[in-house]
mmCIF file of C-alpha atoms and ligand atoms in Angstrom:
data_model
loop_
_atom_site.group_PDB
_atom_site.id
_atom_site.type_symbol
_atom_site.label_atom_id
_atom_site.label_comp_id
_atom_site.label_asym_id
_atom_site.label_seq_id
_atom_site.Cartn_x
_atom_site.Cartn_y
_atom_site.Cartn_z
ATOM 1 C CA UNK F 1 -0.208 -0.221 -0.044
ATOM 2 C CA UNK F 2 3.168 2.501 0.227
ATOM 3 C CA UNK F 3 3.373 3.158 -3.102
ATOM 4 C CA UNK F 4 -0.663 4.147 -3.481
ATOM 5 C CA UNK F 5 -0.981 7.923 -3.670
ATOM 6 C CA UNK F 6 -4.713 7.888 -4.085
ATOM 7 C CA UNK F 7 -6.411 5.859 -1.103
ATOM 8 C CA UNK F 8 -10.073 6.861 -2.231
ATOM 9 C CA UNK F 9 -11.043 7.553 -5.960
ATOM 10 C CA UNK F 10 -13.831 8.747 -7.737
ATOM 11 C CA UNK F 11 -14.211 7.469 -11.232
ATOM 12 C CA UNK F 12 -16.278 9.469 -13.625
ATOM 13 C CA UNK F 13 -17.739 7.068 -16.396
ATOM 14 C CA UNK F 14 -19.531 8.701 -19.127
ATOM 15 C CA UNK F 15 -22.370 6.706 -20.759
ATOM 16 C CA UNK F 16 -20.725 7.277 -23.856
ATOM 17 C CA UNK F 17 -17.829 5.314 -22.695
ATOM 18 C CA UNK F 18 -19.986 2.226 -22.403
ATOM 19 C CA UNK F 19 -21.020 2.285 -25.958
ATOM 20 C CA UNK F 20 -17.412 1.095 -27.405
ATOM 21 C CA UNK F 21 -18.018 0.902 -31.314
ATOM 22 C CA UNK F 22 -21.769 1.073 -31.260
ATOM 23 C CA UNK F 23 -23.809 4.119 -31.831
ATOM 24 C CA UNK F 24 -25.563 3.733 -28.460
ATOM 25 C CA UNK F 25 -26.212 1.470 -25.854
ATOM 26 C CA UNK F 26 -24.122 -0.731 -23.746
ATOM 27 C CA UNK F 27 -21.155 -2.732 -25.116
ATOM 28 C CA UNK F 28 -20.527 -5.739 -22.962
ATOM 29 C CA UNK F 29 -16.864 -6.008 -23.634
ATOM 30 C CA UNK F 30 -16.468 -2.498 -22.595
ATOM 31 C CA UNK F 31 -18.151 -3.366 -19.044
ATOM 32 C CA UNK F 32 -15.802 -6.293 -18.802
ATOM 33 C CA UNK F 33 -13.109 -3.889 -19.586
ATOM 34 C CA UNK F 34 -13.908 -1.574 -16.913
ATOM 35 C CA UNK F 35 -14.573 -4.389 -14.648
ATOM 36 C CA UNK F 36 -11.341 -5.875 -14.603
ATOM 37 C CA UNK F 37 -9.556 -2.601 -14.160
ATOM 38 C CA UNK F 38 -11.783 -1.615 -11.277
ATOM 39 C CA UNK F 39 -11.416 -5.129 -9.653
ATOM 40 C CA UNK F 40 -7.279 -4.534 -9.802
ATOM 41 C CA UNK F 41 -8.006 -1.120 -7.764
ATOM 42 C CA UNK F 42 -10.127 -3.002 -5.055
ATOM 43 C CA UNK F 43 -7.486 -5.723 -4.679
ATOM 44 C CA UNK F 44 -4.969 -2.973 -4.015
ATOM 45 C CA UNK F 45 -7.012 -1.933 -1.428
ATOM 46 C CA UNK F 46 -8.182 1.383 -3.212
ATOM 47 C CA UNK F 47 -11.549 2.670 -2.229
ATOM 48 C CA UNK F 48 -13.828 3.000 -5.364
ATOM 49 C CA UNK F 49 -16.879 5.344 -5.652
ATOM 50 C CA UNK F 50 -18.366 5.640 -9.722
ATOM 51 C CA UNK F 51 -20.348 7.990 -11.127
ATOM 52 C CA UNK F 52 -21.696 7.182 -14.269
ATOM 53 C CA UNK F 53 -23.194 9.266 -17.102
ATOM 54 C CA UNK F 54 -26.247 8.065 -19.511
ATOM 55 C CA UNK F 55 -25.400 9.891 -22.879
ATOM 56 C CA UNK F 56 -25.403 6.444 -24.396
ATOM 57 C CA UNK F 57 -28.764 5.885 -23.874
ATOM 58 C CA UNK F 58 -30.276 9.354 -23.625
ATOM 59 C CA UNK F 59 -28.460 11.359 -26.567
ATOM 60 C CA UNK F 60 -29.896 8.415 -28.724
ATOM 61 C CA UNK F 61 -33.244 10.062 -27.968
ATOM 62 C CA UNK F 62 -32.397 13.463 -28.015
ATOM 63 C CA UNK F 63 -30.881 12.870 -31.333
ATOM 64 C CA UNK F 64 -34.063 11.956 -32.561
ATOM 65 C CA UNK F 65 -34.924 15.497 -31.953
ATOM 66 C CA UNK F 66 -38.402 14.710 -30.612
ATOM 67 C CA UNK F 67 -38.464 17.886 -28.724
ATOM 68 C CA UNK F 68 -38.804 16.873 -25.290
ATOM 69 C CA UNK F 69 -38.965 19.723 -22.503
ATOM 70 C CA UNK F 70 -35.474 20.283 -20.736
ATOM 71 C CA UNK F 71 -36.534 18.904 -17.170
ATOM 72 C CA UNK F 72 -38.130 15.631 -18.522
ATOM 73 C CA UNK F 73 -35.075 15.022 -20.758
ATOM 74 C CA UNK F 74 -32.916 15.667 -17.620
ATOM 75 C CA UNK F 75 -35.025 12.851 -15.733
ATOM 76 C CA UNK F 76 -34.931 10.646 -18.773
ATOM 77 C CA UNK F 77 -31.225 11.179 -18.543
ATOM 78 C CA UNK F 78 -31.078 10.033 -14.630
ATOM 79 C CA UNK F 79 -33.119 6.982 -15.541
ATOM 80 C CA UNK F 80 -30.290 6.232 -18.256
ATOM 81 C CA UNK F 81 -27.805 6.401 -15.459
ATOM 82 C CA UNK F 82 -29.614 4.038 -13.433
ATOM 83 C CA UNK F 83 -29.623 1.396 -16.497
ATOM 84 C CA UNK F 84 -26.127 1.934 -16.910
ATOM 85 C CA UNK F 85 -25.284 1.374 -13.238
ATOM 86 C CA UNK F 86 -27.362 -1.885 -13.223
ATOM 87 C CA UNK F 87 -25.120 -3.100 -16.068
ATOM 88 C CA UNK F 88 -21.952 -1.945 -14.447
ATOM 89 C CA UNK F 89 -23.060 -3.664 -11.114
ATOM 90 C CA UNK F 90 -23.877 -6.700 -12.798
ATOM 91 C CA UNK F 91 -20.665 -6.732 -14.582
ATOM 92 C CA UNK F 92 -18.680 -6.160 -11.532
ATOM 93 C CA UNK F 93 -20.548 -9.005 -9.487
ATOM 94 C CA UNK F 94 -19.839 -11.713 -12.357
ATOM 95 C CA UNK F 95 -17.820 -14.483 -10.933
ATOM 96 C CA UNK F 96 -15.307 -13.409 -13.502
ATOM 97 C CA UNK F 97 -14.436 -10.388 -11.125
ATOM 98 C CA UNK F 98 -16.604 -10.705 -7.851
ATOM 99 C CA UNK F 99 -16.534 -7.410 -6.873
ATOM 100 C CA UNK F 100 -18.747 -6.540 -4.114
ATOM 101 C CA UNK F 101 -20.850 -3.271 -4.978
ATOM 102 C CA UNK F 102 -23.495 -1.624 -3.630
ATOM 103 C CA UNK F 103 -25.435 0.636 -6.123
ATOM 104 C CA UNK F 104 -27.279 3.929 -4.640
ATOM 105 C CA UNK F 105 -29.384 6.293 -6.377
ATOM 106 C CA UNK F 106 -30.151 9.898 -5.780
ATOM 107 C CA UNK F 107 -34.028 9.480 -6.617
ATOM 108 C CA UNK F 108 -35.474 6.928 -4.351
ATOM 109 C CA UNK F 109 -36.176 3.328 -6.250
ATOM 110 C CA UNK F 110 -35.844 1.367 -3.355
ATOM 111 C CA UNK F 111 -37.074 -1.813 -5.474
ATOM 112 C CA UNK F 112 -33.949 -1.364 -7.451
ATOM 113 C CA UNK F 113 -31.086 0.392 -5.532
ATOM 114 C CA UNK F 114 -30.138 1.511 -1.966
ATOM 115 C CA UNK F 115 -31.591 5.166 -1.730
ATOM 116 C CA UNK F 116 -28.547 7.537 -1.244
ATOM 117 C CA UNK F 117 -27.413 8.165 2.541
ATOM 118 C CA UNK F 118 -23.865 9.665 2.653
ATOM 119 C CA UNK F 119 -23.229 7.997 5.867
ATOM 120 C CA UNK F 120 -23.957 4.710 4.468
ATOM 121 C CA UNK F 121 -22.331 5.267 1.047
ATOM 122 C CA UNK F 122 -19.190 5.952 2.976
ATOM 123 C CA UNK F 123 -19.331 3.071 5.081
ATOM 124 C CA UNK F 124 -19.830 1.037 2.201
ATOM 125 C CA UNK F 125 -16.354 2.469 0.892
ATOM 126 C CA UNK F 126 -14.850 1.468 4.039
ATOM 127 C CA UNK F 127 -15.761 -2.390 3.895
ATOM 128 C CA UNK F 128 -14.360 -2.116 -0.091
ATOM 129 C CA UNK F 129 -17.446 -2.262 -1.794
ATOM 130 C CA UNK F 130 -17.327 -0.615 -4.972
ATOM 131 C CA UNK F 131 -20.061 2.149 -4.878
ATOM 132 C CA UNK F 132 -22.074 3.096 -7.983
ATOM 133 C CA UNK F 133 -23.626 6.263 -7.804
ATOM 134 C CA UNK F 134 -26.808 6.655 -10.228
ATOM 135 C CA UNK F 135 -29.461 9.202 -11.100
ATOM 136 C CA UNK F 136 -26.624 12.388 -10.973
ATOM 137 C CA UNK F 137 -27.664 14.655 -8.525
ATOM 138 C CA UNK F 138 -31.482 13.737 -8.527
ATOM 139 C CA UNK F 139 -32.091 17.174 -9.748
ATOM 140 C CA UNK F 140 -32.874 18.474 -13.388
ATOM 141 C CA UNK F 141 -30.100 21.165 -14.548
ATOM 142 C CA UNK F 142 -26.880 19.469 -13.234
ATOM 143 C CA UNK F 143 -25.029 17.261 -15.364
ATOM 144 C CA UNK F 144 -23.305 14.165 -14.361
ATOM 145 C CA UNK F 145 -19.922 15.865 -13.687
ATOM 146 C CA UNK F 146 -21.857 18.021 -11.325
ATOM 147 C CA UNK F 147 -22.862 14.777 -9.667
ATOM 148 C CA UNK F 148 -19.431 13.498 -9.456
ATOM 149 C CA UNK F 149 -17.717 16.776 -7.849
ATOM 150 C CA UNK F 150 -20.358 16.751 -5.385
ATOM 151 C CA UNK F 151 -20.247 12.712 -4.420
ATOM 152 C CA UNK F 152 -16.766 13.451 -4.432
ATOM 153 C CA UNK F 153 -16.767 15.963 -2.003
ATOM 154 C CA UNK F 154 -19.571 14.288 0.183
ATOM 155 C CA UNK F 155 -17.320 11.015 0.211
ATOM 156 C CA UNK F 156 -14.046 12.801 0.733
ATOM 157 C CA UNK F 157 -12.476 11.374 -1.834
ATOM 158 C CA UNK F 158 -8.687 11.937 -2.778
ATOM 159 C CA UNK F 159 -9.146 12.658 -6.515
ATOM 160 C CA UNK F 160 -11.664 12.320 -9.266
ATOM 161 C CA UNK F 161 -10.653 10.464 -12.112
ATOM 162 C CA UNK F 162 -12.379 11.574 -15.251
ATOM 163 C CA UNK F 163 -12.105 8.875 -18.110
ATOM 164 C CA UNK F 164 -12.423 10.113 -21.697
ATOM 165 C CA UNK F 165 -11.401 9.010 -25.332
ATOM 166 C CA UNK F 166 -8.499 11.470 -25.279
ATOM 167 C CA UNK F 167 -5.321 10.989 -23.151
ATOM 168 C CA UNK F 168 -5.526 14.510 -20.981
ATOM 169 C CA UNK F 169 -6.456 17.928 -21.439
ATOM 170 C CA UNK F 170 -5.097 20.100 -24.640
ATOM 171 C CA UNK F 171 -4.815 23.399 -25.939
ATOM 172 C CA UNK F 172 -7.729 22.518 -28.408
ATOM 173 C CA UNK F 173 -9.728 19.681 -29.346
ATOM 174 C CA UNK F 174 -6.811 17.064 -30.587
ATOM 175 C CA UNK F 175 -9.105 15.072 -32.600
ATOM 176 C CA UNK F 176 -10.109 18.359 -34.955
ATOM 177 C CA UNK F 177 -6.814 20.029 -34.605
ATOM 178 C CA UNK F 178 -3.600 18.397 -35.158
ATOM 179 C CA UNK F 179 -1.239 21.085 -33.610
ATOM 180 C CA UNK F 180 -2.911 20.614 -30.430
ATOM 181 C CA UNK F 181 -0.545 20.137 -27.318
ATOM 182 C CA UNK F 182 -1.172 18.356 -24.056
ATOM 183 C CA UNK F 183 -0.902 19.667 -20.520
ATOM 184 C CA UNK F 184 0.727 17.364 -17.993
ATOM 185 C CA UNK F 185 -0.515 19.530 -14.831
ATOM 186 C CA UNK F 186 -2.917 22.496 -14.746
ATOM 187 C CA UNK F 187 -3.863 24.842 -11.870
ATOM 188 C CA UNK F 188 -7.503 25.408 -11.414
ATOM 189 C CA UNK F 189 -7.074 28.979 -12.229
ATOM 190 C CA UNK F 190 -5.127 28.280 -15.182
ATOM 191 C CA UNK F 191 -7.790 25.977 -16.412
ATOM 192 C CA UNK F 192 -10.410 28.945 -16.080
ATOM 193 C CA UNK F 193 -7.958 31.456 -17.606
ATOM 194 C CA UNK F 194 -7.413 29.588 -20.429
ATOM 195 C CA UNK F 195 -10.998 28.730 -20.930
ATOM 196 C CA UNK F 196 -10.198 24.557 -21.360
ATOM 197 C CA UNK F 197 -13.305 22.745 -20.780
ATOM 198 C CA UNK F 198 -12.673 19.963 -18.514
ATOM 199 C CA UNK F 199 -15.851 20.062 -16.731
ATOM 200 C CA UNK F 200 -18.729 22.044 -16.772
ATOM 201 C CA UNK F 201 -18.534 25.299 -14.381
ATOM 202 C CA UNK F 202 -20.671 24.051 -11.598
ATOM 203 C CA UNK F 203 -18.899 21.036 -11.163
ATOM 204 C CA UNK F 204 -15.149 22.303 -11.626
ATOM 205 C CA UNK F 205 -15.930 25.363 -9.053
ATOM 206 C CA UNK F 206 -16.916 22.704 -6.488
ATOM 207 C CA UNK F 207 -13.577 20.845 -6.868
ATOM 208 C CA UNK F 208 -11.667 23.983 -6.896
ATOM 209 C CA UNK F 209 -13.365 25.520 -3.608
ATOM 210 C CA UNK F 210 -12.872 22.196 -1.765
ATOM 211 C CA UNK F 211 -9.238 21.546 -3.344
ATOM 212 C CA UNK F 212 -10.096 17.915 -5.123
ATOM 213 C CA UNK F 213 -7.757 17.287 -8.003
ATOM 214 C CA UNK F 214 -9.011 15.847 -11.077
ATOM 215 C CA UNK F 215 -7.105 13.893 -13.633
ATOM 216 C CA UNK F 216 -8.263 13.443 -17.163
ATOM 217 C CA UNK F 217 -6.896 10.462 -18.536
ATOM 218 C CA UNK F 218 -7.652 8.032 -21.599
ATOM 219 C CA UNK F 219 -10.215 5.436 -20.177
ATOM 220 C CA UNK F 220 -9.354 3.078 -23.405
ATOM 221 C CA UNK F 221 -5.967 2.053 -22.030
ATOM 222 C CA UNK F 222 -6.155 -0.756 -19.435
ATOM 223 C CA UNK F 223 -3.195 0.517 -17.394
ATOM 224 C CA UNK F 224 -4.245 3.854 -16.879
ATOM 225 C CA UNK F 225 -6.343 3.512 -13.683
ATOM 226 C CA UNK F 226 -3.673 1.252 -11.714
ATOM 227 C CA UNK F 227 -0.774 3.732 -12.653
ATOM 228 C CA UNK F 228 -2.584 6.989 -11.812
ATOM 229 C CA UNK F 229 -3.694 5.798 -8.214
ATOM 230 C CA UNK F 230 0.263 4.785 -7.658
ATOM 231 C CA UNK F 231 0.822 8.763 -8.659
ATOM 232 C CA UNK F 232 2.342 8.102 -11.999
ATOM 233 C CA UNK F 233 1.869 10.775 -14.398
ATOM 234 C CA UNK F 234 -0.666 10.077 -16.474
ATOM 235 C CA UNK F 235 -3.225 12.246 -18.539
ATOM 236 C CA UNK F 236 -3.225 15.785 -17.297
ATOM 237 C CA UNK F 237 -3.751 16.511 -13.540
ATOM 238 C CA UNK F 238 -5.316 19.475 -12.119
ATOM 239 C CA UNK F 239 -4.962 20.675 -8.709
ATOM 240 C CA UNK F 240 -4.934 23.708 -6.378
HETATM 241 P P1 GTP Y 1 -23.626 -3.153 6.164
HETATM 242 O O1 GTP Y 1 -25.037 -2.819 7.019
HETATM 243 O O2 GTP Y 1 -22.439 -2.627 6.325
HETATM 244 O O3 GTP Y 1 -23.559 -4.834 6.172
HETATM 245 O O4 GTP Y 1 -24.291 -3.175 4.685
HETATM 246 P P2 GTP Y 1 -25.043 -4.288 3.621
HETATM 247 O O5 GTP Y 1 -25.178 -3.085 2.420
HETATM 248 O O6 GTP Y 1 -24.426 -5.521 3.267
HETATM 249 O O7 GTP Y 1 -26.214 -4.389 4.851
HETATM 250 P P3 GTP Y 1 -27.947 -4.304 4.280
HETATM 251 O O8 GTP Y 1 -28.749 -5.037 5.039
HETATM 252 O O9 GTP Y 1 -28.598 -2.496 4.041
HETATM 253 O O10 GTP Y 1 -28.074 -4.516 2.679
HETATM 254 C C1 GTP Y 1 -27.899 -5.820 2.287
HETATM 255 C C2 GTP Y 1 -28.419 -6.024 0.591
HETATM 256 O O11 GTP Y 1 -29.626 -5.314 0.358
HETATM 257 C C3 GTP Y 1 -27.095 -4.872 -0.051
HETATM 258 O O12 GTP Y 1 -26.966 -5.514 -1.235
HETATM 259 C C4 GTP Y 1 -27.598 -3.940 -0.287
HETATM 260 O O13 GTP Y 1 -27.273 -3.098 -1.616
HETATM 261 C C5 GTP Y 1 -29.352 -4.008 -0.445
HETATM 262 N N1 GTP Y 1 -30.169 -3.118 -0.156
HETATM 263 C C6 GTP Y 1 -30.286 -2.236 0.963
HETATM 264 N N2 GTP Y 1 -31.080 -1.471 1.115
HETATM 265 C C7 GTP Y 1 -31.558 -1.486 0.080
HETATM 266 C C8 GTP Y 1 -32.975 -0.867 -0.843
HETATM 267 O O14 GTP Y 1 -33.501 0.379 0.143
HETATM 268 N N3 GTP Y 1 -33.199 -1.057 -1.852
HETATM 269 C C9 GTP Y 1 -32.439 -2.132 -2.439
HETATM 270 N N4 GTP Y 1 -33.284 -2.240 -3.689
HETATM 271 N N5 GTP Y 1 -31.801 -3.027 -2.053
HETATM 272 C C10 GTP Y 1 -31.199 -2.352 -0.650
#
């Protein structure tokens, strides 16, 4: 354990990260990809909280341009995160990984998962259970990044690990601009002054005010998570 830098982490997975090469929905291979990495973290004694998005399900509906009201759409997105959470829970608990989990929802749906109670969720983490937080913050107008920042603060995690398709924060979008260069570290103030899109402002400010570092990294590389918790320089680290 001496080589572990971050003992308690919050992993933010987007809904899209579950799609694999599909246009929407859940790719079981992606679930296995995450389950095996999370299992390794748990075996290293890391306490793992996960906030999962819903864009792989909800944005499909949005794309159909059916003109939903914003609040209705946000609630639909929250339900989508619950579907993803159940899928991830199922993958983690599969015999192949046998990771102990608890799923908690910000909107009560007791037949499906536990309601969110802060002290109970912390206890689950202390007992080595992976806690999956679904339904975002439970309120419309907040993103799942904001939910990640909120739960990270409440769970008193050491770091937020934001998995993305690119390997960190760049001067501009590296998928569109070949001259974009990557930052290894950034301060919160620098992210704001350069107008870099790490998380939405609500989420970002919450992390800044409470000094919770954020690592943005490529979730596609299976060794990244275990390297980050050991303090290796992977992706971009944003801190105070
Ligand atoms: P400890 O109190 O630390 O032993 O935690 P525990 O989660 O093992 O105890 P508990 O008896 O609360 O939970 C047993 C199982 O029931 C776990 O899988 C929980 O996730 C699940 N569970 C607990 N509360 C609820 C609930 O309100 N709804 C649903 N669907 N499951 C629940």
